[in-house]
Coordinates of C-alpha atoms in Angstrom, one line a residue:
M29 CA 1.3 -38.2 15.0
E30 CA -1.7 -37.9 17.3
K31 CA 0.4 -36.1 19.9
R32 CA 1.6 -33.6 17.3
N33 CA -2.0 -32.9 16.2
L34 CA -3.0 -32.2 19.8
T35 CA -0.4 -29.4 20.0
V36 CA -2.4 -26.3 19.0
I37 CA -0.4 -23.1 18.3
R38 CA -1.8 -20.1 20.0
E39 CA 1.0 -17.6 19.2
F40 CA 3.8 -17.2 16.6
V41 CA 7.4 -16.1 16.9
L42 CA 8.4 -13.3 14.6
L43 CA 12.1 -13.6 13.9
G44 CA 12.3 -10.0 12.6
L45 CA 14.7 -8.6 10.1
T46 CA 17.9 -10.3 11.2
S47 CA 19.0 -12.8 13.8
S48 CA 22.0 -10.7 14.8
A49 CA 21.4 -8.9 18.2
E50 CA 23.9 -6.2 17.3
Q51 CA 21.9 -5.2 14.2
Q52 CA 18.4 -5.3 15.7
Y53 CA 18.6 -2.0 17.6
P54 CA 20.1 0.1 14.7
L55 CA 17.5 -1.4 12.4
S56 CA 14.7 -0.5 14.9
V57 CA 15.9 3.1 14.9
L58 CA 16.1 3.1 11.1
F59 CA 12.6 1.7 10.8
L60 CA 11.2 4.1 13.4
C61 CA 12.5 7.0 11.4
M62 CA 11.1 5.5 8.2
Y63 CA 7.7 5.0 9.9
L64 CA 7.6 8.6 11.2
V65 CA 8.5 9.8 7.7
T66 CA 5.7 7.7 6.2
V67 CA 3.1 8.8 8.7
L68 CA 4.0 12.5 8.6
G69 CA 4.4 12.5 4.8
N70 CA 1.0 10.9 4.2
M71 CA -0.7 13.0 6.8
F72 CA 0.7 16.0 5.1
I73 CA -1.0 14.9 1.9
I74 CA -4.4 14.3 3.7
V75 CA -4.3 17.6 5.6
T76 CA -3.1 19.7 2.6
A77 CA -5.7 18.2 0.2
G78 CA -8.4 18.8 2.8
F79 CA -7.6 22.4 3.7
D80 CA -6.2 23.8 0.5
S81 CA -9.0 24.8 -1.8
G82 CA -6.8 24.5 -4.8
L83 CA -6.5 20.8 -4.2
H84 CA -10.2 20.0 -3.9
S85 CA -10.3 17.8 -7.0
P86 CA -10.9 14.1 -7.7
M87 CA -7.2 13.4 -8.1
Y88 CA -6.3 14.6 -4.6
F89 CA -9.4 13.0 -3.2
F90 CA -8.2 9.6 -4.4
L91 CA -4.6 10.5 -3.3
S92 CA -5.8 11.2 0.2
N93 CA -7.4 7.8 0.3
L94 CA -4.2 6.3 -0.9
A95 CA -2.3 8.1 1.8
F96 CA -4.7 6.9 4.5
V97 CA -4.4 3.3 3.3
D98 CA -0.5 3.6 3.4
I99 CA -0.7 4.9 7.0
C100 CA -2.9 2.1 8.2
F101 CA -0.9 -0.5 6.2
T102 CA 2.4 0.6 7.8
S103 CA 1.0 1.1 11.3
T104 CA -0.1 -2.5 11.4
T105 CA 3.4 -3.9 11.1
V106 CA 6.3 -1.5 12.0
P107 CA 5.2 -0.4 15.5
K108 CA 4.8 -4.1 16.5
M109 CA 8.3 -4.9 15.2
I110 CA 9.9 -2.0 17.1
V111 CA 8.1 -3.0 20.3
N112 CA 9.3 -6.6 19.9
I113 CA 12.9 -5.4 19.5
L114 CA 12.8 -3.0 22.5
T115 CA 11.1 -5.5 24.8
D116 CA 13.1 -8.5 23.4
R117 CA 9.8 -10.3 23.1
R118 CA 9.2 -11.6 19.5
T119 CA 5.9 -13.4 20.0
I120 CA 2.5 -12.3 18.6
S121 CA -0.8 -13.9 19.5
F122 CA -2.9 -15.8 16.9
A123 CA -5.5 -13.0 17.0
G124 CA -2.8 -10.4 16.6
C125 CA -1.4 -12.3 13.7
L126 CA -4.8 -12.5 12.0
T127 CA -5.3 -8.7 12.6
Q128 CA -2.0 -8.0 10.8
L129 CA -2.9 -10.3 7.9
F130 CA -6.3 -8.6 7.6
F131 CA -4.8 -5.1 7.2
I132 CA -1.9 -6.3 5.1
S133 CA -4.4 -7.6 2.6
F134 CA -5.5 -4.0 2.1
V135 CA -2.6 -3.7 -0.2
N136 CA -5.2 -4.4 -3.0
M137 CA -6.8 -1.0 -2.1
D138 CA -3.6 0.6 -3.5
S139 CA -3.9 -1.1 -6.8
L140 CA -7.6 -0.3 -7.1
L141 CA -7.0 3.4 -6.2
L142 CA -4.2 3.6 -8.8
C143 CA -6.6 2.2 -11.4
V144 CA -9.2 4.9 -10.6
M145 CA -6.5 7.6 -10.6
A146 CA -5.4 6.4 -14.0
Y147 CA -8.9 6.8 -15.3
D148 CA -9.1 10.2 -13.7
R149 CA -5.9 11.2 -15.5
Y150 CA -7.3 9.9 -18.8
V151 CA -10.4 12.0 -18.5
A152 CA -8.4 15.1 -17.5
I153 CA -6.1 14.8 -20.5
G154 CA -8.5 13.2 -23.1
H155 CA -11.7 15.1 -22.2
P156 CA -10.7 18.3 -20.4
L157 CA -13.9 20.2 -21.2
H158 CA -16.1 17.4 -19.8
Y159 CA -13.8 16.6 -16.8
T160 CA -15.9 18.2 -14.1
T161 CA -19.1 16.6 -15.5
I162 CA -17.7 13.1 -15.7
M163 CA -15.6 13.1 -12.5
N164 CA -18.3 14.7 -10.4
P165 CA -18.1 14.4 -6.5
H166 CA -21.0 11.9 -6.4
L167 CA -19.2 9.5 -8.8
C168 CA -15.9 9.9 -6.9
I169 CA -17.5 9.0 -3.6
Q170 CA -19.3 6.0 -5.1
L171 CA -16.0 4.8 -6.6
V172 CA -14.0 5.0 -3.4
A173 CA -16.9 3.5 -1.3
G174 CA -17.0 0.6 -3.8
L175 CA -13.3 0.1 -3.6
W176 CA -13.4 0.0 0.2
V177 CA -16.1 -2.7 0.2
V178 CA -14.2 -4.9 -2.3
T179 CA -11.0 -4.5 -0.4
Y180 CA -12.7 -5.3 2.9
L181 CA -14.3 -8.5 1.5
H182 CA -11.1 -9.6 0.0
A183 CA -9.1 -9.1 3.2
L184 CA -11.9 -10.9 5.2
L185 CA -11.8 -13.8 2.8
H186 CA -8.1 -14.5 3.3
T187 CA -8.4 -14.0 7.1
V188 CA -11.4 -16.5 7.4
L189 CA -9.6 -19.1 5.2
I190 CA -6.5 -18.9 7.5
T191 CA -8.7 -19.5 10.6
H192 CA -9.7 -22.9 9.1
L193 CA -6.1 -24.1 8.8
S194 CA -4.3 -26.0 11.5
F195 CA -1.0 -24.9 12.9
C196 CA 0.5 -27.8 14.9
A197 CA 4.2 -27.9 14.0
S198 CA 6.6 -24.9 13.9
N199 CA 5.3 -21.5 14.9
V200 CA 8.4 -19.5 13.8
I201 CA 7.8 -16.9 11.1
H202 CA 10.9 -15.7 9.2
N203 CA 9.6 -12.2 8.9
F204 CA 8.7 -9.2 11.0
F205 CA 4.9 -9.5 10.6
C206 CA 2.3 -12.1 9.8
D207 CA 2.1 -12.3 6.0
L208 CA 0.1 -14.8 4.0
N209 CA 2.9 -16.8 2.4
P210 CA 4.8 -17.6 5.7
L211 CA 1.5 -18.6 7.4
L212 CA 0.7 -21.0 4.6
H213 CA 4.2 -22.6 4.8
L214 CA 3.7 -23.2 8.6
S215 CA 0.3 -24.8 8.2
C216 CA 0.0 -28.6 8.5
S217 CA -3.3 -28.5 6.6
D218 CA -3.9 -28.8 2.9
V219 CA -3.4 -25.2 1.7
S220 CA -4.1 -25.9 -2.0
F221 CA -7.5 -24.1 -1.8
N222 CA -5.8 -21.0 -0.2
V223 CA -3.2 -21.0 -2.9
L224 CA -5.9 -21.2 -5.5
V225 CA -7.7 -18.2 -4.0
I226 CA -4.5 -16.2 -4.0
F227 CA -3.9 -16.8 -7.7
T228 CA -7.5 -16.3 -8.7
V229 CA -9.1 -13.7 -6.5
G230 CA -5.9 -12.0 -5.6
G231 CA -4.6 -12.2 -9.2
L232 CA -7.9 -10.8 -10.5
L233 CA -7.8 -7.9 -8.1
A234 CA -4.2 -7.2 -9.0
L235 CA -4.1 -7.8 -12.8
T236 CA -7.5 -6.2 -13.7
P237 CA -6.5 -2.8 -12.3
L238 CA -3.1 -3.2 -14.0
I239 CA -4.7 -3.9 -17.4
C240 CA -7.1 -0.9 -16.9
I241 CA -4.1 1.3 -16.0
L242 CA -2.2 0.1 -19.1
I243 CA -5.2 0.8 -21.3
S244 CA -5.7 4.2 -19.7
Y245 CA -2.0 5.1 -20.4
V246 CA -2.2 3.9 -24.0
L247 CA -5.1 6.3 -24.5
I248 CA -3.3 9.0 -22.6
F249 CA -0.2 8.8 -24.6
S250 CA -2.1 8.6 -27.9
T251 CA -3.9 11.8 -26.9
I252 CA -0.6 13.5 -25.9
L253 CA 1.0 12.7 -29.2
K254 CA -1.9 14.6 -30.9
I255 CA -1.1 17.8 -29.0
T256 CA 0.8 20.2 -31.3
S257 CA 2.5 22.5 -28.8
T258 CA 5.6 21.3 -26.9
E259 CA 4.4 23.2 -23.8
G260 CA 1.0 21.4 -23.9
K261 CA 2.7 18.0 -24.2
Q262 CA 5.0 18.8 -21.2
R263 CA 2.0 19.9 -19.1
A264 CA 0.2 16.7 -20.0
F265 CA 3.1 14.5 -19.1
S266 CA 3.6 16.3 -15.8
T267 CA 0.0 15.7 -15.0
C268 CA 0.4 11.9 -15.0
G269 CA 4.1 11.6 -14.3
C270 CA 3.7 11.2 -10.5
H271 CA 1.0 8.7 -10.8
L272 CA 3.0 6.6 -13.3
S273 CA 6.0 6.6 -11.0
V274 CA 3.9 5.2 -8.1
V275 CA 2.3 2.6 -10.4
V276 CA 5.8 1.3 -11.5
L277 CA 7.0 1.3 -7.9
F278 CA 3.9 -0.5 -6.5
Y279 CA 3.5 -3.2 -9.2
G280 CA 7.2 -3.8 -9.4
T281 CA 7.3 -4.8 -5.7
A282 CA 4.0 -6.6 -5.7
I283 CA 5.0 -8.8 -8.6
A284 CA 8.3 -9.6 -7.0
V285 CA 6.5 -10.7 -3.8
Y286 CA 3.4 -12.6 -4.9
F287 CA 4.0 -13.8 -8.4
R288 CA 7.3 -15.6 -8.1
P289 CA 7.7 -19.4 -8.3
S290 CA 7.5 -21.1 -4.9
S291 CA 11.0 -22.5 -5.4
S292 CA 12.5 -19.0 -5.4
H293 CA 11.0 -18.1 -2.0
T294 CA 13.6 -18.0 0.7
P295 CA 13.2 -16.4 4.2
E296 CA 15.7 -13.7 3.3
S297 CA 14.1 -12.8 -0.1
D298 CA 10.6 -12.8 1.4
T299 CA 11.7 -10.5 4.2
L300 CA 13.4 -8.1 1.8
S301 CA 10.3 -8.1 -0.4
A302 CA 8.1 -7.5 2.6
V303 CA 10.2 -4.5 3.6
M304 CA 9.9 -3.1 0.1
Y305 CA 6.1 -3.2 -0.2
S306 CA 5.1 -2.6 3.4
V307 CA 7.6 0.1 4.4
V308 CA 9.6 1.5 1.5
T309 CA 6.8 2.0 -1.0
P310 CA 4.4 3.8 1.5
M311 CA 7.3 6.0 2.5
L312 CA 8.3 7.0 -1.0
N313 CA 4.7 7.8 -2.2
P314 CA 4.5 11.2 -0.4
F315 CA 7.9 12.2 -1.8
I316 CA 6.9 11.4 -5.3
Y317 CA 3.6 13.3 -5.1
T318 CA 5.0 16.3 -3.3
L319 CA 8.4 16.8 -4.9
R320 CA 7.2 16.2 -8.4
N321 CA 3.8 17.8 -8.2
R322 CA 3.6 21.6 -8.7
A323 CA 0.2 21.9 -7.0
M324 CA 1.5 20.2 -3.9
K325 CA 4.6 22.3 -3.9
R326 CA 2.5 25.5 -4.0
A327 CA 0.4 24.1 -1.2
L328 CA 3.5 23.4 0.8
Q329 CA 4.8 26.9 0.2
K330 CA 1.4 28.4 1.4
M331 CA 1.5 26.3 4.6
L332 CA 5.1 27.4 5.3
C333 CA 4.2 31.0 4.7
R334 CA 1.2 30.7 7.1
C335 CA 3.4 29.1 9.7
T336 CA 6.0 31.8 9.4
A337 CA 3.4 34.6 9.6
F338 CA 1.8 32.9 12.7
Q339 CA 5.2 32.7 14.4
Q340 CA 5.8 36.4 13.7
L341 CA 2.5 37.2 15.3
L342 CA 3.5 35.3 18.4

């Protein structure tokens, strides 16, 4: 027992998505394509919202922050996985593992931003005449700054708690990045406090925004039902349709990952869930907000027209 305790783990082995060597390279190509789509799609949202004057509104300011978080979130995990496959080296240092864990914890920023965006939609639909007064630029900046501080402190909390655990047995992680649950399973320390923090602090940061989102949409739908014209109702629904789709996608995957009984956690199910919330969801968000949003479509058409005119000048 003493000999085991003297063995200190300084790196972890990431098994990746599959143990089959034949499937590793096709999967790496697939995930490289998904990663590029994610980065380009979210960069398009940030650039378009910044340069198109028609998108200089609180909604697209919050959306730009959401796109930035998704880029950082995905860039922490997917490139490392692709490099491991191409170099046939699946290890990651303890410091690298903590770095991944820190940025993965920023998933809470998504839920907080979705909450603020739900409030923004409520004000836009419920109080359109006072919208610019309530959702003024000063308030929007304060809200986003506060969300970043809360998210940073939450990510730092989980990272610091992990550094106080001992890893002296297996160092094999059945995933393609260092997530919180696999690390807790590998620890030979008492992780009861870590689990308590996950279900209290993490649950508070996840459920509080969800409750606020639900309240906002109850108020939104009650306001829409009072609108007499069919065209007005359709316009109001289209205003919040994209946001509602992203909320369902985000919370559906988050609940599947973090709020399942421990007995239902298997390496395969955890890996699949990790792929959903760390790769698929950030990739789909730009499609939802561009293909189902009239303002973004108009901005895209403007950019294409400008590119075409520039090419003709050349």
